[in-house]
Short mmCIF file of C-alpha atoms and ligand atoms in Angstrom, two decimals:
data_model
loop_
_atom_site.label_atom_id
_atom_site.label_comp_id
_atom_site.label_asym_id
_atom_site.label_seq_id
_atom_site.Cartn_x
_atom_site.Cartn_y
_atom_site.Cartn_z
CA MET A 252 46.38 -21.39 -15.97
CA MET A 253 44.87 -18.11 -17.25
CA ARG A 254 42.18 -20.08 -19.04
CA THR A 255 41.24 -21.94 -15.88
CA LEU A 256 41.18 -18.68 -13.96
CA ARG A 257 38.98 -17.04 -16.58
CA SER A 258 36.57 -19.94 -16.57
CA VAL A 259 35.92 -19.71 -12.83
CA LEU A 260 36.17 -15.96 -12.45
CA ARG A 261 33.04 -14.25 -13.66
CA LEU A 262 33.12 -10.61 -12.74
CA ARG A 263 29.83 -8.78 -12.80
CA PRO A 264 29.88 -5.85 -15.21
CA ILE A 265 30.46 -2.66 -13.26
CA GLU A 266 27.22 -0.70 -12.78
CA PHE A 267 27.89 3.03 -12.80
CA ASP A 268 24.39 4.19 -11.91
CA ALA A 269 24.21 4.29 -8.10
CA THR A 270 20.48 3.56 -7.91
CA ALA A 271 20.71 0.62 -10.28
CA ARG A 272 23.69 -0.67 -8.27
CA ARG A 273 21.67 -0.46 -5.05
CA LEU A 274 18.61 -2.10 -6.51
CA SER A 275 20.56 -4.90 -8.18
CA LYS A 276 21.39 -6.14 -4.69
CA ALA A 277 17.77 -6.10 -3.53
CA ALA A 278 16.34 -9.57 -4.04
CA SER A 279 13.23 -9.04 -1.92
CA VAL A 280 10.96 -6.46 -0.33
CA ALA A 281 12.85 -7.08 2.93
CA ASP A 282 16.09 -6.06 1.19
CA LEU A 283 14.44 -2.87 -0.09
CA ARG A 284 13.21 -2.12 3.41
CA ARG A 285 16.79 -2.35 4.69
CA ILE A 286 18.02 0.00 1.97
CA ALA A 287 15.17 2.45 2.65
CA ARG A 288 16.02 2.40 6.35
CA ARG A 289 19.57 3.40 5.53
CA ARG A 290 18.60 6.16 3.11
CA LEU A 291 15.65 7.80 4.84
CA PRO A 292 15.81 9.97 7.97
CA ARG A 293 14.76 7.90 10.94
CA GLY A 294 11.52 9.80 11.55
CA VAL A 295 10.44 9.32 7.94
CA PHE A 296 11.35 5.64 7.92
CA ASP A 297 9.53 5.04 11.19
CA TYR A 298 6.40 6.85 9.99
CA ILE A 299 6.28 4.44 7.04
CA ASP A 300 7.46 1.32 8.80
CA GLY A 301 5.74 1.68 12.15
CA GLY A 302 2.38 0.66 13.51
CA ALA A 303 0.12 1.46 16.44
CA GLU A 304 1.12 0.94 20.08
CA ASP A 305 2.96 -2.37 20.57
CA GLU A 306 2.75 -3.12 16.84
CA VAL A 307 1.09 -6.46 17.59
CA SER A 308 -1.32 -6.16 14.67
CA LEU A 309 1.48 -5.07 12.37
CA GLY A 310 3.43 -8.21 13.30
CA ARG A 311 0.38 -10.48 13.10
CA ASN A 312 -0.50 -9.36 9.59
CA VAL A 313 2.89 -10.64 8.47
CA ALA A 314 3.02 -13.68 10.79
CA GLY A 315 -0.40 -14.81 9.58
CA PHE A 316 1.13 -15.54 6.18
CA SER A 317 4.05 -17.54 7.55
CA ARG A 318 1.65 -19.73 9.50
CA LEU A 319 0.24 -20.91 6.18
CA GLU A 320 1.90 -23.56 4.09
CA PHE A 321 1.16 -24.66 0.58
CA ARG A 322 -0.11 -28.06 -0.50
CA PRO A 323 1.73 -28.00 -3.82
CA ARG A 324 0.33 -30.14 -6.62
CA VAL A 325 2.79 -31.45 -9.18
CA LEU A 326 2.70 -32.85 -12.72
CA ARG A 327 0.13 -30.30 -13.77
CA ASP A 328 1.70 -28.73 -16.85
CA VAL A 329 2.53 -25.22 -15.75
CA GLY A 330 4.22 -24.38 -19.03
CA ALA A 331 2.05 -21.28 -19.46
CA VAL A 332 1.12 -19.63 -16.16
CA ASP A 333 -1.36 -16.77 -16.49
CA THR A 334 -1.32 -14.39 -13.49
CA SER A 335 -3.93 -12.02 -14.86
CA THR A 336 -7.41 -11.60 -13.43
CA THR A 337 -10.21 -9.06 -13.21
CA LEU A 338 -11.26 -6.75 -10.42
CA LEU A 339 -14.27 -4.43 -10.55
CA GLY A 340 -14.83 -5.86 -13.99
CA ARG A 341 -11.50 -4.78 -15.42
CA HIS A 342 -8.21 -6.44 -16.26
CA LEU A 343 -5.33 -6.78 -13.81
CA ALA A 344 -1.90 -8.07 -14.93
CA PHE A 345 -1.48 -9.77 -11.57
CA PRO A 346 -3.72 -9.65 -8.50
CA LEU A 347 -2.40 -6.62 -6.64
CA VAL A 348 -3.67 -3.11 -5.94
CA LEU A 349 -1.34 -0.35 -4.76
CA ALA A 350 -2.77 0.82 -1.45
CA PRO A 351 -3.43 4.47 -0.65
CA THR A 352 -0.65 5.91 1.51
CA GLY A 353 -0.56 9.44 2.91
CA PHE A 354 2.31 11.85 2.36
CA THR A 355 4.11 9.71 -0.19
CA ARG A 356 6.49 12.52 -1.14
CA ILE A 357 8.32 12.12 2.14
CA ALA A 358 9.83 8.93 0.71
CA ASP A 359 10.85 10.54 -2.58
CA PRO A 360 10.17 13.97 -4.14
CA GLN A 361 8.22 12.52 -7.08
CA GLY A 362 6.00 10.65 -4.64
CA GLU A 363 2.60 9.67 -5.95
CA LEU A 364 3.55 10.46 -9.56
CA SER A 365 6.17 7.71 -9.44
CA VAL A 366 3.80 5.22 -7.88
CA ALA A 367 1.08 5.97 -10.44
CA ARG A 368 3.46 5.59 -13.38
CA ALA A 369 4.94 2.36 -12.01
CA GLY A 370 1.45 0.96 -11.33
CA ALA A 371 0.35 1.74 -14.89
CA ARG A 372 3.48 0.08 -16.31
CA ALA A 373 2.82 -3.01 -14.19
CA GLY A 374 -0.84 -3.14 -15.27
CA ILE A 375 -2.34 -2.82 -11.78
CA PRO A 376 -4.53 -0.14 -10.14
CA TYR A 377 -3.26 2.55 -7.81
CA ALA A 378 -5.52 3.97 -5.11
CA LEU A 379 -4.48 7.57 -4.54
CA SER A 380 -4.82 8.73 -0.93
CA THR A 381 -6.94 11.70 -0.01
CA LEU A 382 -3.92 12.77 2.07
CA SER A 383 -1.68 12.60 -0.99
CA THR A 384 1.02 15.13 -1.73
CA ARG A 385 0.18 15.23 -5.44
CA SER A 386 -3.34 16.11 -6.48
CA ILE A 387 -6.01 14.03 -8.17
CA GLU A 388 -5.38 15.89 -11.43
CA GLU A 389 -1.56 15.86 -11.26
CA VAL A 390 -1.58 12.10 -10.84
CA ARG A 391 -4.02 11.58 -13.69
CA ALA A 392 -1.87 13.76 -15.92
CA VAL A 393 1.06 11.34 -15.69
CA SER A 394 -0.85 8.07 -15.86
CA ASP A 395 -3.28 6.48 -18.25
CA GLY A 396 -3.51 3.44 -15.97
CA ARG A 397 -6.26 2.38 -13.58
CA LEU A 398 -6.70 4.89 -10.76
CA TRP A 399 -8.90 4.75 -7.68
CA PHE A 400 -9.36 7.57 -5.22
CA GLN A 401 -9.45 7.03 -1.45
CA VAL A 402 -11.46 9.30 0.83
CA TYR A 403 -11.78 9.92 4.50
CA THR A 404 -14.84 11.75 5.75
CA TRP A 405 -13.82 15.27 6.59
CA ARG A 406 -16.33 16.96 8.90
CA ASP A 407 -16.96 19.18 5.90
CA ARG A 408 -18.81 16.74 3.62
CA GLY A 409 -18.93 19.40 0.93
CA LEU A 410 -15.16 19.06 0.65
CA VAL A 411 -15.44 15.29 0.27
CA GLU A 412 -18.13 15.68 -2.39
CA GLU A 413 -15.96 18.15 -4.26
CA MET A 414 -13.02 15.71 -4.25
CA VAL A 415 -15.23 12.84 -5.38
CA ASN A 416 -16.47 15.00 -8.27
CA ARG A 417 -12.89 15.88 -9.21
CA ALA A 418 -12.01 12.18 -9.20
CA ALA A 419 -14.97 11.45 -11.48
CA ALA A 420 -13.99 14.26 -13.84
CA ALA A 421 -10.42 12.93 -13.98
CA GLY A 422 -11.58 9.41 -14.86
CA TYR A 423 -10.87 7.65 -11.59
CA GLU A 424 -12.81 4.41 -11.64
CA ALA A 425 -13.58 3.71 -7.97
CA ILE A 426 -13.83 5.44 -4.62
CA VAL A 427 -12.22 3.73 -1.66
CA LEU A 428 -13.84 4.80 1.59
CA THR A 429 -11.53 4.11 4.53
CA VAL A 430 -13.66 3.18 7.51
CA ASP A 431 -11.10 2.27 10.18
CA THR A 432 -10.01 5.82 10.96
CA ALA A 433 -12.79 7.36 13.05
CA VAL A 434 -9.86 8.65 15.11
CA LEU A 435 -6.16 8.21 14.44
CA GLY A 436 -4.30 5.25 15.98
CA ARG A 437 -1.44 5.96 18.32
CA ARG A 438 1.80 5.38 16.43
CA GLU A 439 4.26 5.51 19.26
CA ARG A 440 7.38 5.71 17.08
CA ASP A 441 6.02 9.04 15.78
CA VAL A 442 5.15 10.19 19.29
CA ARG A 443 8.66 9.43 20.56
CA ARG A 444 10.33 11.24 17.68
CA GLY A 445 7.93 14.18 17.77
CA PHE A 446 7.43 13.42 14.10
CA THR A 447 5.43 15.95 12.11
CA LEU A 448 4.09 16.06 8.60
CA PRO A 449 5.81 17.47 6.70
CA PRO A 450 8.99 16.52 8.56
CA LYS A 451 10.60 19.57 10.13
CA ILE A 452 14.10 20.32 8.93
CA GLY A 453 15.33 22.19 11.98
CA PRO A 454 18.22 22.10 14.43
CA GLY A 455 16.97 18.79 15.81
CA THR A 456 17.07 17.10 12.42
CA ILE A 457 20.26 18.63 11.02
CA VAL A 458 22.37 15.68 12.09
CA ASP A 459 19.82 13.29 10.69
CA GLY A 460 19.91 15.32 7.47
CA LEU A 461 23.68 15.13 7.28
CA VAL A 462 23.72 11.38 7.58
CA HIS A 463 20.99 11.07 4.94
CA PRO A 464 22.30 13.59 2.41
CA GLY A 465 20.54 12.09 -0.63
CA TRP A 466 17.11 12.39 0.95
CA THR A 467 17.78 15.84 2.46
CA TRP A 468 19.06 17.25 -0.82
CA GLY A 469 15.98 15.99 -2.66
CA PHE A 470 13.61 17.22 0.04
CA VAL A 471 14.94 20.78 0.30
CA ARG A 472 15.19 21.21 -3.48
CA ALA A 473 11.66 20.00 -4.22
CA GLU A 474 8.63 22.25 -3.91
CA PRO A 475 7.20 22.14 -0.38
CA ILE A 476 5.05 19.20 0.56
CA ALA A 477 1.36 19.73 1.24
CA PHE A 478 -1.96 17.90 1.10
CA SER A 479 -2.37 18.71 -2.57
CA ASN A 480 -6.06 17.82 -2.73
CA VAL A 481 -7.13 20.48 -0.24
CA THR A 482 -4.71 23.28 -1.07
CA GLY A 483 -6.17 26.63 -0.14
CA LYS A 484 -9.05 25.15 1.87
CA SER A 485 -9.82 26.20 5.42
CA VAL A 486 -9.16 22.68 6.72
CA GLY A 487 -5.40 23.15 6.65
CA ASP A 488 -3.42 21.89 3.71
CA GLY A 489 -0.48 20.51 5.65
CA THR A 490 2.00 23.22 4.67
CA ASP A 491 2.57 23.94 8.36
CA ALA A 492 4.13 21.05 10.23
CA ILE A 493 1.38 19.20 12.06
CA SER A 494 1.07 15.96 13.94
CA LEU A 495 -1.11 13.70 11.85
CA ALA A 496 -3.07 12.67 14.95
CA GLN A 497 -4.00 16.26 15.66
CA TYR A 498 -5.01 16.93 12.07
CA VAL A 499 -7.09 13.78 11.70
CA ASN A 500 -8.77 14.18 15.06
CA ASP A 501 -9.63 17.82 14.27
CA GLN A 502 -10.74 17.36 10.68
CA PHE A 503 -12.18 13.87 10.29
CA ASP A 504 -15.65 13.02 11.43
CA PRO A 505 -15.79 10.30 14.10
CA SER A 506 -19.56 10.09 13.63
CA LEU A 507 -18.88 8.26 10.34
CA SER A 508 -21.51 5.52 9.95
CA TRP A 509 -23.29 3.32 7.42
CA ARG A 510 -25.39 6.37 6.56
CA ASP A 511 -22.24 7.87 5.06
CA VAL A 512 -21.89 4.89 2.75
CA GLU A 513 -25.40 5.66 1.50
CA TRP A 514 -24.46 9.32 1.21
CA LEU A 515 -21.37 8.42 -0.82
CA ARG A 516 -23.57 6.38 -3.13
CA SER A 517 -25.69 9.46 -3.74
CA VAL A 518 -22.70 11.56 -4.86
CA TRP A 519 -20.59 8.90 -6.64
CA HIS A 520 -21.95 6.70 -9.37
CA GLY A 521 -19.09 4.24 -9.84
CA PRO A 522 -17.87 1.33 -7.72
CA ILE A 523 -17.29 1.79 -3.98
CA VAL A 524 -14.62 -0.12 -2.05
CA LEU A 525 -14.95 -0.13 1.75
CA LYS A 526 -11.48 -0.36 3.21
CA GLY A 527 -11.00 -1.33 6.83
CA ILE A 528 -13.54 -4.15 7.22
CA GLN A 529 -12.31 -6.45 10.01
CA THR A 530 -15.20 -8.77 10.89
CA VAL A 531 -17.60 -11.12 9.12
CA GLU A 532 -20.52 -9.03 10.43
CA ASP A 533 -19.27 -5.87 8.77
CA ALA A 534 -18.48 -7.78 5.59
CA ARG A 535 -22.15 -8.87 5.52
CA LEU A 536 -23.34 -5.33 6.18
CA SER A 537 -21.16 -4.16 3.29
CA VAL A 538 -23.01 -6.57 1.02
CA GLU A 539 -26.34 -5.33 2.36
CA HIS A 540 -25.25 -1.80 1.49
CA GLY A 541 -24.41 -2.94 -2.01
CA VAL A 542 -20.70 -2.06 -2.10
CA GLU A 543 -18.80 -3.52 -5.02
CA ALA A 544 -15.72 -4.53 -2.99
CA ILE A 545 -14.37 -4.63 0.52
CA ALA A 546 -10.76 -4.38 1.56
CA LEU A 547 -10.10 -6.47 4.65
CA SER A 548 -7.64 -4.19 6.35
CA ASN A 549 -6.46 -3.04 9.73
CA HIS A 550 -4.66 -0.13 8.09
CA GLY A 551 -1.38 -2.00 8.12
CA GLY A 552 -1.54 -2.29 11.90
CA ARG A 553 -1.48 1.51 12.17
CA GLN A 554 -4.89 2.01 13.77
CA LEU A 555 -6.25 -0.42 16.37
CA ASP A 556 -3.53 -2.53 17.91
CA GLY A 557 -4.95 -5.96 18.70
CA ALA A 558 -6.98 -6.04 15.47
CA PRO A 559 -7.09 -9.46 13.80
CA SER A 560 -4.58 -10.66 11.25
CA MET A 561 -6.28 -10.08 7.94
CA ILE A 562 -5.15 -13.29 6.25
CA GLU A 563 -6.46 -15.25 9.25
CA LEU A 564 -9.82 -13.49 8.98
CA LEU A 565 -10.10 -14.06 5.24
CA PRO A 566 -11.48 -17.65 5.09
CA ASP A 567 -14.49 -16.78 7.30
CA VAL A 568 -15.22 -13.62 5.32
CA ALA A 569 -14.88 -15.46 2.02
CA ALA A 570 -17.29 -18.15 3.25
CA ALA A 571 -19.80 -15.45 4.19
CA VAL A 572 -19.72 -13.03 1.25
CA SER A 573 -17.79 -14.53 -1.65
CA GLY A 574 -19.60 -13.90 -4.92
CA GLU A 575 -21.66 -11.07 -3.40
CA THR A 576 -18.88 -8.49 -3.20
CA GLU A 577 -15.24 -8.61 -4.24
CA ILE A 578 -12.68 -9.14 -1.50
CA ILE A 579 -9.31 -7.42 -1.36
CA LEU A 580 -6.82 -8.60 1.23
CA ASP A 581 -4.63 -5.84 2.69
CA GLY A 582 -2.02 -6.17 5.42
CA GLY A 583 1.31 -7.96 5.64
CA VAL A 584 1.81 -8.53 1.91
CA ARG A 585 5.57 -8.64 1.36
CA ARG A 586 5.97 -11.44 -1.17
CA GLY A 587 4.24 -12.87 -4.18
CA SER A 588 3.59 -16.02 -2.15
CA ASP A 589 1.47 -13.88 0.20
CA ILE A 590 -0.61 -12.74 -2.76
CA VAL A 591 -1.03 -16.35 -3.91
CA LYS A 592 -2.06 -17.44 -0.40
CA ALA A 593 -4.64 -14.65 -0.22
CA LEU A 594 -6.16 -15.61 -3.55
CA SER A 595 -6.18 -19.28 -2.65
CA LEU A 596 -8.17 -18.47 0.48
CA GLY A 597 -10.80 -16.48 -1.37
CA ALA A 598 -9.50 -12.96 -2.03
CA ASP A 599 -9.99 -11.47 -5.49
CA ALA A 600 -6.81 -9.40 -5.13
CA ALA A 601 -4.27 -8.33 -2.55
CA MET A 602 -3.31 -4.78 -1.61
CA ALA A 603 0.04 -3.48 -0.37
CA GLY A 604 1.33 -0.11 0.80
CA ARG A 605 4.59 -0.48 2.67
CA ALA A 606 6.05 -2.84 0.06
CA TYR A 607 6.10 -0.13 -2.62
CA LEU A 608 7.04 2.62 -0.16
CA TYR A 609 10.19 0.68 0.71
CA GLY A 610 10.98 0.55 -2.99
CA LEU A 611 10.30 4.27 -3.37
CA GLY A 612 12.54 5.06 -0.40
CA ALA A 613 15.27 2.74 -1.64
CA GLY A 614 15.40 3.91 -5.24
CA GLY A 615 12.63 6.32 -6.25
CA GLU A 616 10.47 5.36 -9.21
CA VAL A 617 12.75 2.58 -10.43
CA GLY A 618 12.60 1.25 -6.88
CA VAL A 619 8.82 0.93 -7.23
CA ASP A 620 9.28 -0.77 -10.61
CA HIS A 621 11.72 -3.11 -8.91
CA VAL A 622 9.24 -4.08 -6.18
CA LEU A 623 6.43 -4.65 -8.65
CA GLY A 624 8.74 -6.72 -10.83
CA LEU A 625 9.73 -8.85 -7.85
CA LEU A 626 6.12 -9.39 -6.78
CA ALA A 627 4.87 -10.17 -10.30
CA THR A 628 7.60 -12.75 -10.96
CA ASP A 629 7.09 -14.19 -7.46
CA VAL A 630 3.40 -14.74 -8.18
CA ARG A 631 4.16 -16.47 -11.46
CA ARG A 632 6.86 -18.69 -9.97
CA VAL A 633 4.81 -19.67 -6.90
CA MET A 634 1.80 -20.51 -9.05
CA ALA A 635 4.02 -22.78 -11.15
CA LEU A 636 5.44 -24.43 -8.04
CA ILE A 637 2.02 -25.20 -6.58
CA GLY A 638 0.60 -26.38 -9.89
CA ALA A 639 -1.80 -23.53 -10.68
CA GLY A 640 -1.81 -22.43 -14.31
CA SER A 641 -4.28 -19.60 -13.77
CA VAL A 642 -5.71 -17.46 -11.00
CA GLY A 643 -9.00 -19.34 -11.36
CA GLU A 644 -7.22 -22.51 -10.24
CA LEU A 645 -6.18 -21.02 -6.89
CA SER A 646 -8.35 -22.63 -4.23
CA PRO A 647 -8.30 -23.36 -0.48
CA GLU A 648 -7.03 -26.93 -1.07
CA LEU A 649 -3.68 -25.44 -2.05
CA VAL A 650 -3.05 -23.94 1.40
CA ARG A 651 -3.34 -25.07 4.98
CA ARG A 652 -2.59 -23.66 8.41
CA ARG A 653 0.44 -25.29 9.96
CA ASP A 654 -1.09 -25.48 13.43
CA ALA A 655 -4.41 -26.79 12.14
C1 GLV B 285 -2.36 7.55 6.98
O1 GLV B 285 -3.39 7.13 6.56
C2 GLV B 285 -1.48 6.78 7.79
O2 GLV B 285 -1.78 5.59 8.04
O3 GLV B 285 -0.47 7.33 8.23
#
């Protein structure tokens, strides 16, 4: 009797570490999102999770992937799947770049340091945001991995040039110029909540703080959050609570144009990635301006609502510019199968922001490791299941649109 009972009863070993316990139950990015939603104050979660206006573009980025199905090939000997590839001429353990995200320390006090360390461990590049809450140099100090630096064009170009020079001095390998943010999109969740950066801990948020004690304790104990790259500059370093829309619309230059790409080329001598390309025409112009890579991106649906789904745009862009510039697919990436679909349709790599922020909010740095582990093993498994032994074997014949 006892023997029978023992043979059917397999108790999991008890996990005493609360974070490990939480993460052990997260089988997907969607699970991590649910955990992050529980742990983060609502305003913080909504800033990360939300998109512009009706969030149509946000939804379409994700839905575009589910409209695609695989055409799996079998009997192809997938005994040794190799997920590695190259991007900007350098090695990538699997085809993903960690997207620049502003104000990362609102998800966890370590913020960008955690993301950089996790990216280096996973063997993939991290693009640090110009609106980061750890500086170019602080992030480099904790990571010997591949780092890119993302810039917006402040009205004060001297400031941009100074940051680009700092990135060069710190050994960042590429500059990502975000071109979809002439003005800030209207994120209505933030408007409704009166959300500011940094989040205000005042009478209005005390209750929220009490129901999210882990986050609140970390936030009030850590040094104050600020835009670390512009500390002490006249542009405002984010130490006073501001609405992001007001800051961006005051400080960023809406006259940004192709001339600025040429200007960037004159002050930066490494690869340039244009992030925020959303049409075939602009992809072509990027090639004409000689940029090394483009990131097809609608800023995670946070800028123009009604922008196209990036995965749906990809085949036309790949047909137009493949081989002339590298293509990174950003927007809606929540699973390894999304990454595999993007590469099959002509991307050289995918890019994701929210996916790792959910991990960071759910479990700090080990939460980011957890996400990257999930995505890397997903990619390997999906490649095996569709009969692709290497990234070079991913091709459009492996995917089709369900409604086509
Ligand atoms: C910043 O770039 C944001 O999208 O909030």
